[in-house]
Amino acid sequence: MDVTATPKTNTVAGTVFRDEDGDAALDASEGGQSGVTVFLDLNRNGFLGADEPFQVTDSNGEYRFEDAPSGSYLVWQVVPDGFEQTTPETFFTTVNLEGGATLENINFGNREFVF
């Protein structure tokens, strides 16, 4: 009998939101931010490389990587012009994925930059 194992894929998902009150929490009154690039920083250098997976948030500010690679790396957003990031405090989230892991609520908050 020839049995071929189906590789398990990892998922990373979350929301980029407009943090109107700057409290670093996604409140019920705050909406998602569409058109924001979120990427998996596989080489951990803080920049989106040509060979690194990325997603652009949808109209609800949501993103999802269905086939995220196994291993340890960083999840970053490209902060939109005119905004400052409020969460996470470190600007990125470290993930460690193996064998079909699902990590959700890897969220990013942005507040409009006030001069």
PDB file of N, CA, C and O in Angstrom, residues 29-90:
ATOM      1  N   SER A  29     -15.860  50.259  17.956  1.00  0.00           N
ATOM      2  CA  SER A  29     -16.154  51.433  17.128  1.00  0.00           C
ATOM      3  C   SER A  29     -15.091  51.693  16.057  1.00  0.00           C
ATOM      4  O   SER A  29     -15.256  52.580  15.222  1.00  0.00           O
ATOM      5  N   GLU A  30     -14.012  50.928  16.064  1.00  0.00           N
ATOM      6  CA  GLU A  30     -12.915  51.148  15.128  1.00  0.00           C
ATOM      7  C   GLU A  30     -12.969  50.132  13.992  1.00  0.00           C
ATOM      8  O   GLU A  30     -13.210  48.949  14.212  1.00  0.00           O
ATOM      9  N   GLY A  31     -12.737  50.612  12.782  1.00  0.00           N
ATOM     10  CA  GLY A  31     -12.829  49.744  11.622  1.00  0.00           C
ATOM     11  C   GLY A  31     -11.482  49.297  11.106  1.00  0.00           C
ATOM     12  O   GLY A  31     -10.437  49.812  11.488  1.00  0.00           O
ATOM     13  N   GLY A  32     -11.549  48.344  10.190  1.00  0.00           N
ATOM     14  CA  GLY A  32     -10.354  47.842   9.548  1.00  0.00           C
ATOM     15  C   GLY A  32      -9.801  48.843   8.553  1.00  0.00           C
ATOM     16  O   GLY A  32     -10.503  49.746   8.095  1.00  0.00           O
ATOM     17  N   GLN A  33      -8.539  48.686   8.229  1.00  0.00           N
ATOM     18  CA  GLN A  33      -7.852  49.572   7.294  1.00  0.00           C
ATOM     19  C   GLN A  33      -7.503  48.762   6.050  1.00  0.00           C
ATOM     20  O   GLN A  33      -6.673  47.856   6.103  1.00  0.00           O
ATOM     21  N   SER A  34      -8.127  49.098   4.945  1.00  0.00           N
ATOM     22  CA  SER A  34      -7.906  48.356   3.712  1.00  0.00           C
ATOM     23  C   SER A  34      -6.667  48.850   2.972  1.00  0.00           C
ATOM     24  O   SER A  34      -6.190  49.961   3.195  1.00  0.00           O
ATOM     25  N   GLY A  35      -6.139  47.983   2.098  1.00  0.00           N
ATOM     26  CA  GLY A  35      -5.027  48.357   1.240  1.00  0.00           C
ATOM     27  C   GLY A  35      -3.666  48.400   1.908  1.00  0.00           C
ATOM     28  O   GLY A  35      -2.728  48.965   1.353  1.00  0.00           O
ATOM     29  N   VAL A  36      -3.525  47.785   3.085  1.00  0.00           N
ATOM     30  CA  VAL A  36      -2.251  47.792   3.811  1.00  0.00           C
ATOM     31  C   VAL A  36      -1.510  46.482   3.524  1.00  0.00           C
ATOM     32  O   VAL A  36      -2.088  45.398   3.579  1.00  0.00           O
ATOM     33  N   THR A  37      -0.229  46.578   3.229  1.00  0.00           N
ATOM     34  CA  THR A  37       0.591  45.394   2.955  1.00  0.00           C
ATOM     35  C   THR A  37       1.098  44.803   4.263  1.00  0.00           C
ATOM     36  O   THR A  37       1.671  45.509   5.095  1.00  0.00           O
ATOM     37  N   VAL A  38       0.875  43.499   4.429  1.00  0.00           N
ATOM     38  CA  VAL A  38       1.388  42.727   5.567  1.00  0.00           C
ATOM     39  C   VAL A  38       2.283  41.645   4.970  1.00  0.00           C
ATOM     40  O   VAL A  38       1.923  41.017   3.973  1.00  0.00           O
ATOM     41  N   PHE A  39       3.461  41.436   5.571  1.00  0.00           N
ATOM     42  CA  PHE A  39       4.381  40.461   4.989  1.00  0.00           C
ATOM     43  C   PHE A  39       5.031  39.569   6.033  1.00  0.00           C
ATOM     44  O   PHE A  39       5.104  39.906   7.207  1.00  0.00           O
ATOM     45  N   LEU A  40       5.476  38.412   5.554  1.00  0.00           N
ATOM     46  CA  LEU A  40       6.199  37.451   6.379  1.00  0.00           C
ATOM     47  C   LEU A  40       7.683  37.683   6.137  1.00  0.00           C
ATOM     48  O   LEU A  40       8.192  37.436   5.043  1.00  0.00           O
ATOM     49  N   ASP A  41       8.350  38.180   7.160  1.00  0.00           N
ATOM     50  CA  ASP A  41       9.762  38.549   7.066  1.00  0.00           C
ATOM     51  C   ASP A  41      10.613  37.319   7.362  1.00  0.00           C
ATOM     52  O   ASP A  41      11.068  37.104   8.488  1.00  0.00           O
ATOM     53  N   LEU A  42      10.813  36.504   6.344  1.00  0.00           N
ATOM     54  CA  LEU A  42      11.497  35.230   6.519  1.00  0.00           C
ATOM     55  C   LEU A  42      12.958  35.383   6.900  1.00  0.00           C
ATOM     56  O   LEU A  42      13.497  34.559   7.651  1.00  0.00           O
ATOM     57  N   ASN A  43      13.619  36.425   6.415  1.00  0.00           N
ATOM     58  CA  ASN A  43      15.038  36.623   6.747  1.00  0.00           C
ATOM     59  C   ASN A  43      15.233  37.582   7.926  1.00  0.00           C
ATOM     60  O   ASN A  43      16.350  37.931   8.267  1.00  0.00           O
ATOM     61  N   ARG A  44      14.124  38.048   8.509  1.00  0.00           N
ATOM     62  CA  ARG A  44      14.122  38.844   9.744  1.00  0.00           C
ATOM     63  C   ARG A  44      14.927  40.144   9.639  1.00  0.00           C
ATOM     64  O   ARG A  44      15.559  40.564  10.592  1.00  0.00           O
ATOM     65  N   ASN A  45      14.859  40.802   8.478  1.00  0.00           N
ATOM     66  CA  ASN A  45      15.617  42.045   8.323  1.00  0.00           C
ATOM     67  C   ASN A  45      14.757  43.308   8.389  1.00  0.00           C
ATOM     68  O   ASN A  45      15.267  44.411   8.259  1.00  0.00           O
ATOM     69  N   GLY A  46      13.441  43.157   8.564  1.00  0.00           N
ATOM     70  CA  GLY A  46      12.565  44.316   8.709  1.00  0.00           C
ATOM     71  C   GLY A  46      12.093  44.935   7.409  1.00  0.00           C
ATOM     72  O   GLY A  46      11.417  45.958   7.432  1.00  0.00           O
ATOM     73  N   PHE A  47      12.424  44.315   6.287  1.00  0.00           N
ATOM     74  CA  PHE A  47      12.039  44.844   4.975  1.00  0.00           C
ATOM     75  C   PHE A  47      11.365  43.755   4.149  1.00  0.00           C
ATOM     76  O   PHE A  47      11.750  42.596   4.218  1.00  0.00           O
ATOM     77  N   LEU A  48      10.417  44.153   3.329  1.00  0.00           N
ATOM     78  CA  LEU A  48       9.746  43.230   2.422  1.00  0.00           C
ATOM     79  C   LEU A  48      10.675  42.917   1.259  1.00  0.00           C
ATOM     80  O   LEU A  48      10.980  43.791   0.443  1.00  0.00           O
ATOM     81  N   GLY A  49      11.154  41.678   1.204  1.00  0.00           N
ATOM     82  CA  GLY A  49      12.037  41.248   0.125  1.00  0.00           C
ATOM     83  C   GLY A  49      11.248  40.671  -1.039  1.00  0.00           C
ATOM     84  O   GLY A  49      10.083  40.265  -0.890  1.00  0.00           O
ATOM     85  N   ALA A  50      11.872  40.609  -2.189  1.00  0.00           N
ATOM     86  CA  ALA A  50      11.218  40.132  -3.402  1.00  0.00           C
ATOM     87  C   ALA A  50      10.718  38.694  -3.276  1.00  0.00           C
ATOM     88  O   ALA A  50       9.743  38.315  -3.920  1.00  0.00           O
ATOM     89  N   ASP A  51      11.359  37.896  -2.430  1.00  0.00           N
ATOM     90  CA  ASP A  51      10.981  36.493  -2.290  1.00  0.00           C
ATOM     91  C   ASP A  51      10.134  36.214  -1.043  1.00  0.00           C
ATOM     92  O   ASP A  51       9.919  35.061  -0.696  1.00  0.00           O
ATOM     93  N   GLU A  52       9.653  37.251  -0.374  1.00  0.00           N
ATOM     94  CA  GLU A  52       8.874  37.055   0.852  1.00  0.00           C
ATOM     95  C   GLU A  52       7.374  37.205   0.573  1.00  0.00           C
ATOM     96  O   GLU A  52       6.957  38.102  -0.164  1.00  0.00           O
ATOM     97  N   PRO A  53       6.564  36.314   1.164  1.00  0.00           N
ATOM     98  CA  PRO A  53       5.121  36.366   0.951  1.00  0.00           C
ATOM     99  C   PRO A  53       4.514  37.638   1.546  1.00  0.00           C
ATOM    100  O   PRO A  53       4.921  38.097   2.613  1.00  0.00           O
ATOM    101  N   PHE A  54       3.516  38.180   0.838  1.00  0.00           N
ATOM    102  CA  PHE A  54       2.793  39.336   1.367  1.00  0.00           C
ATOM    103  C   PHE A  54       1.327  39.252   0.971  1.00  0.00           C
ATOM    104  O   PHE A  54       0.959  38.551   0.031  1.00  0.00           O
ATOM    105  N   GLN A  55       0.507  39.954   1.725  1.00  0.00           N
ATOM    106  CA  GLN A  55      -0.921  40.090   1.452  1.00  0.00           C
ATOM    107  C   GLN A  55      -1.271  41.559   1.591  1.00  0.00           C
ATOM    108  O   GLN A  55      -0.615  42.289   2.337  1.00  0.00           O
ATOM    109  N   VAL A  56      -2.329  41.975   0.907  1.00  0.00           N
ATOM    110  CA  VAL A  56      -2.858  43.329   1.049  1.00  0.00           C
ATOM    111  C   VAL A  56      -4.220  43.198   1.718  1.00  0.00           C
ATOM    112  O   VAL A  56      -5.044  42.365   1.304  1.00  0.00           O
ATOM    113  N   THR A  57      -4.455  43.978   2.762  1.00  0.00           N
ATOM    114  CA  THR A  57      -5.696  43.855   3.523  1.00  0.00           C
ATOM    115  C   THR A  57      -6.909  44.161   2.648  1.00  0.00           C
ATOM    116  O   THR A  57      -6.882  45.013   1.773  1.00  0.00           O
ATOM    117  N   ASP A  58      -7.994  43.449   2.947  1.00  0.00           N
ATOM    118  CA  ASP A  58      -9.236  43.619   2.202  1.00  0.00           C
ATOM    119  C   ASP A  58     -10.026  44.810   2.742  1.00  0.00           C
ATOM    120  O   ASP A  58      -9.528  45.569   3.586  1.00  0.00           O
ATOM    121  N   SER A  59     -11.264  44.962   2.309  1.00  0.00           N
ATOM    122  CA  SER A  59     -12.075  46.119   2.698  1.00  0.00           C
ATOM    123  C   SER A  59     -12.384  46.159   4.197  1.00  0.00           C
ATOM    124  O   SER A  59     -12.742  47.205   4.730  1.00  0.00           O
ATOM    125  N   ASN A  60     -12.217  45.027   4.891  1.00  0.00           N
ATOM    126  CA  ASN A  60     -12.421  44.965   6.339  1.00  0.00           C
ATOM    127  C   ASN A  60     -11.114  45.060   7.113  1.00  0.00           C
ATOM    128  O   ASN A  60     -11.097  44.893   8.333  1.00  0.00           O
ATOM    129  N   GLY A  61     -10.005  45.253   6.396  1.00  0.00           N
ATOM    130  CA  GLY A  61      -8.697  45.317   7.036  1.00  0.00           C
ATOM    131  C   GLY A  61      -8.119  43.955   7.360  1.00  0.00           C
ATOM    132  O   GLY A  61      -7.121  43.845   8.057  1.00  0.00           O
ATOM    133  N   GLU A  62      -8.708  42.901   6.823  1.00  0.00           N
ATOM    134  CA  GLU A  62      -8.264  41.546   7.142  1.00  0.00           C
ATOM    135  C   GLU A  62      -7.255  41.029   6.126  1.00  0.00           C
ATOM    136  O   GLU A  62      -7.307  41.376   4.949  1.00  0.00           O
ATOM    137  N   TYR A  63      -6.343  40.186   6.618  1.00  0.00           N
ATOM    138  CA  TYR A  63      -5.373  39.501   5.766  1.00  0.00           C
ATOM    139  C   TYR A  63      -5.276  38.057   6.211  1.00  0.00           C
ATOM    140  O   TYR A  63      -5.631  37.713   7.340  1.00  0.00           O
ATOM    141  N   ARG A  64      -4.808  37.185   5.328  1.00  0.00           N
ATOM    142  CA  ARG A  64      -4.699  35.765   5.658  1.00  0.00           C
ATOM    143  C   ARG A  64      -3.645  35.117   4.762  1.00  0.00           C
ATOM    144  O   ARG A  64      -3.703  35.233   3.545  1.00  0.00           O
ATOM    145  N   PHE A  65      -2.689  34.437   5.382  1.00  0.00           N
ATOM    146  CA  PHE A  65      -1.705  33.626   4.675  1.00  0.00           C
ATOM    147  C   PHE A  65      -2.115  32.172   4.899  1.00  0.00           C
ATOM    148  O   PHE A  65      -1.958  31.646   5.996  1.00  0.00           O
ATOM    149  N   GLU A  66      -2.659  31.531   3.881  1.00  0.00           N
ATOM    150  CA  GLU A  66      -3.130  30.147   4.001  1.00  0.00           C
ATOM    151  C   GLU A  66      -1.995  29.134   3.933  1.00  0.00           C
ATOM    152  O   GLU A  66      -2.133  28.032   4.420  1.00  0.00           O
ATOM    153  N   ASP A  67      -0.909  29.491   3.291  1.00  0.00           N
ATOM    154  CA  ASP A  67       0.202  28.568   3.080  1.00  0.00           C
ATOM    155  C   ASP A  67       1.479  29.104   3.706  1.00  0.00           C
ATOM    156  O   ASP A  67       2.539  29.042   3.089  1.00  0.00           O
ATOM    157  N   ALA A  68       1.386  29.612   4.924  1.00  0.00           N
ATOM    158  CA  ALA A  68       2.560  30.186   5.582  1.00  0.00           C
ATOM    159  C   ALA A  68       3.601  29.092   5.821  1.00  0.00           C
ATOM    160  O   ALA A  68       3.265  27.979   6.220  1.00  0.00           O
ATOM    161  N   PRO A  69       4.865  29.397   5.551  1.00  0.00           N
ATOM    162  CA  PRO A  69       5.905  28.373   5.733  1.00  0.00           C
ATOM    163  C   PRO A  69       6.123  28.030   7.210  1.00  0.00           C
ATOM    164  O   PRO A  69       5.834  28.830   8.094  1.00  0.00           O
ATOM    165  N   SER A  70       6.615  26.831   7.438  1.00  0.00           N
ATOM    166  CA  SER A  70       6.997  26.433   8.794  1.00  0.00           C
ATOM    167  C   SER A  70       8.287  27.138   9.162  1.00  0.00           C
ATOM    168  O   SER A  70       9.085  27.498   8.296  1.00  0.00           O
ATOM    169  N   GLY A  71       8.485  27.353  10.454  1.00  0.00           N
ATOM    170  CA  GLY A  71       9.699  27.987  10.930  1.00  0.00           C
ATOM    171  C   GLY A  71       9.403  29.177  11.814  1.00  0.00           C
ATOM    172  O   GLY A  71       8.259  29.450  12.174  1.00  0.00           O
ATOM    173  N   SER A  72      10.463  29.884  12.148  1.00  0.00           N
ATOM    174  CA  SER A  72      10.361  31.072  12.994  1.00  0.00           C
ATOM    175  C   SER A  72      10.712  32.297  12.160  1.00  0.00           C
ATOM    176  O   SER A  72      11.765  32.339  11.516  1.00  0.00           O
ATOM    177  N   TYR A  73       9.808  33.284  12.148  1.00  0.00           N
ATOM    178  CA  TYR A  73      10.038  34.514  11.400  1.00  0.00           C
ATOM    179  C   TYR A  73       9.141  35.611  11.947  1.00  0.00           C
ATOM    180  O   TYR A  73       8.434  35.406  12.949  1.00  0.00           O
ATOM    181  N   LEU A  74       9.150  36.758  11.317  1.00  0.00           N
ATOM    182  CA  LEU A  74       8.421  37.930  11.803  1.00  0.00           C
ATOM    183  C   LEU A  74       7.273  38.281  10.864  1.00  0.00           C
ATOM    184  O   LEU A  74       7.378  38.096   9.658  1.00  0.00           O
ATOM    185  N   VAL A  75       6.201  38.800  11.435  1.00  0.00           N
ATOM    186  CA  VAL A  75       5.081  39.328  10.649  1.00  0.00           C
ATOM    187  C   VAL A  75       5.087  40.837  10.841  1.00  0.00           C
ATOM    188  O   VAL A  75       5.043  41.327  11.979  1.00  0.00           O
ATOM    189  N   TRP A  76       5.168  41.569   9.741  1.00  0.00           N
ATOM    190  CA  TRP A  76       5.235  43.031   9.742  1.00  0.00           C
ATOM    191  C   TRP A  76       4.116  43.591   8.880  1.00  0.00           C
ATOM    192  O   TRP A  76       3.605  42.922   7.992  1.00  0.00           O
ATOM    193  N   GLN A  77       3.822  44.851   9.068  1.00  0.00           N
ATOM    194  CA  GLN A  77       3.020  45.604   8.116  1.00  0.00           C
ATOM    195  C   GLN A  77       3.887  46.720   7.546  1.00  0.00           C
ATOM    196  O   GLN A  77       4.861  47.137   8.175  1.00  0.00           O
ATOM    197  N   VAL A  78       3.531  47.198   6.370  1.00  0.00           N
ATOM    198  CA  VAL A  78       4.124  48.406   5.831  1.00  0.00           C
ATOM    199  C   VAL A  78       3.186  49.525   6.267  1.00  0.00           C
ATOM    200  O   VAL A  78       2.054  49.611   5.797  1.00  0.00           O
ATOM    201  N   VAL A  79       3.640  50.327   7.212  1.00  0.00           N
ATOM    202  CA  VAL A  79       2.781  51.371   7.785  1.00  0.00           C
ATOM    203  C   VAL A  79       2.402  52.365   6.682  1.00  0.00           C
ATOM    204  O   VAL A  79       3.278  52.910   6.007  1.00  0.00           O
ATOM    205  N   PRO A  80       1.104  52.591   6.501  1.00  0.00           N
ATOM    206  CA  PRO A  80       0.670  53.518   5.451  1.00  0.00           C
ATOM    207  C   PRO A  80       1.150  54.950   5.704  1.00  0.00           C
ATOM    208  O   PRO A  80       1.288  55.375   6.860  1.00  0.00           O
ATOM    209  N   ASP A  81       1.398  55.671   4.622  1.00  0.00           N
ATOM    210  CA  ASP A  81       1.775  57.083   4.735  1.00  0.00           C
ATOM    211  C   ASP A  81       0.710  57.839   5.526  1.00  0.00           C
ATOM    212  O   ASP A  81      -0.488  57.607   5.346  1.00  0.00           O
ATOM    213  N   GLY A  82       1.160  58.718   6.404  1.00  0.00           N
ATOM    214  CA  GLY A  82       0.254  59.533   7.199  1.00  0.00           C
ATOM    215  C   GLY A  82      -0.220  58.870   8.479  1.00  0.00           C
ATOM    216  O   GLY A  82      -1.046  59.423   9.196  1.00  0.00           O
ATOM    217  N   PHE A  83       0.306  57.664   8.765  1.00  0.00           N
ATOM    218  CA  PHE A  83      -0.096  56.934   9.973  1.00  0.00           C
ATOM    219  C   PHE A  83       1.135  56.540  10.778  1.00  0.00           C
ATOM    220  O   PHE A  83       2.241  56.422  10.260  1.00  0.00           O
ATOM    221  N   GLU A  84       0.896  56.305  12.081  1.00  0.00           N
ATOM    222  CA  GLU A  84       1.913  55.741  12.952  1.00  0.00           C
ATOM    223  C   GLU A  84       1.325  54.485  13.580  1.00  0.00           C
ATOM    224  O   GLU A  84       0.133  54.428  13.876  1.00  0.00           O
ATOM    225  N   GLN A  85       2.149  53.471  13.754  1.00  0.00           N
ATOM    226  CA  GLN A  85       1.687  52.209  14.305  1.00  0.00           C
ATOM    227  C   GLN A  85       1.537  52.324  15.820  1.00  0.00           C
ATOM    228  O   GLN A  85       2.427  52.824  16.502  1.00  0.00           O
ATOM    229  N   THR A  86       0.413  51.816  16.344  1.00  0.00           N
ATOM    230  CA  THR A  86       0.181  51.819  17.789  1.00  0.00           C
ATOM    231  C   THR A  86       0.345  50.441  18.410  1.00  0.00           C
ATOM    232  O   THR A  86       0.596  50.328  19.604  1.00  0.00           O
ATOM    233  N   THR A  87       0.182  49.411  17.618  1.00  0.00           N
ATOM    234  CA  THR A  87       0.325  48.043  18.105  1.00  0.00           C
ATOM    235  C   THR A  87       0.682  47.116  16.949  1.00  0.00           C
ATOM    236  O   THR A  87       0.234  47.366  15.832  1.00  0.00           O
ATOM    237  N   PRO A  88       1.520  46.114  17.149  1.00  0.00           N
ATOM    238  CA  PRO A  88       2.215  45.806  18.384  1.00  0.00           C
ATOM    239  C   PRO A  88       3.341  46.799  18.669  1.00  0.00           C
ATOM    240  O   PRO A  88       3.843  47.447  17.751  1.00  0.00           O
ATOM    241  N   GLU A  89       3.698  46.875  19.908  1.00  0.00           N
ATOM    242  CA  GLU A  89       4.707  47.834  20.359  1.00  0.00           C
ATOM    243  C   GLU A  89       6.064  47.602  19.713  1.00  0.00           C
ATOM    244  O   GLU A  89       6.812  48.536  19.452  1.00  0.00           O
ATOM    245  N   THR A  90       6.376  46.344  19.417  1.00  0.00           N
ATOM    246  CA  THR A  90       7.666  46.011  18.813  1.00  0.00           C
ATOM    247  C   THR A  90       7.681  46.212  17.301  1.00  0.00           C
ATOM    248  O   THR A  90       8.692  45.978  16.658  1.00  0.00           O
TER     249      THR A  90
END
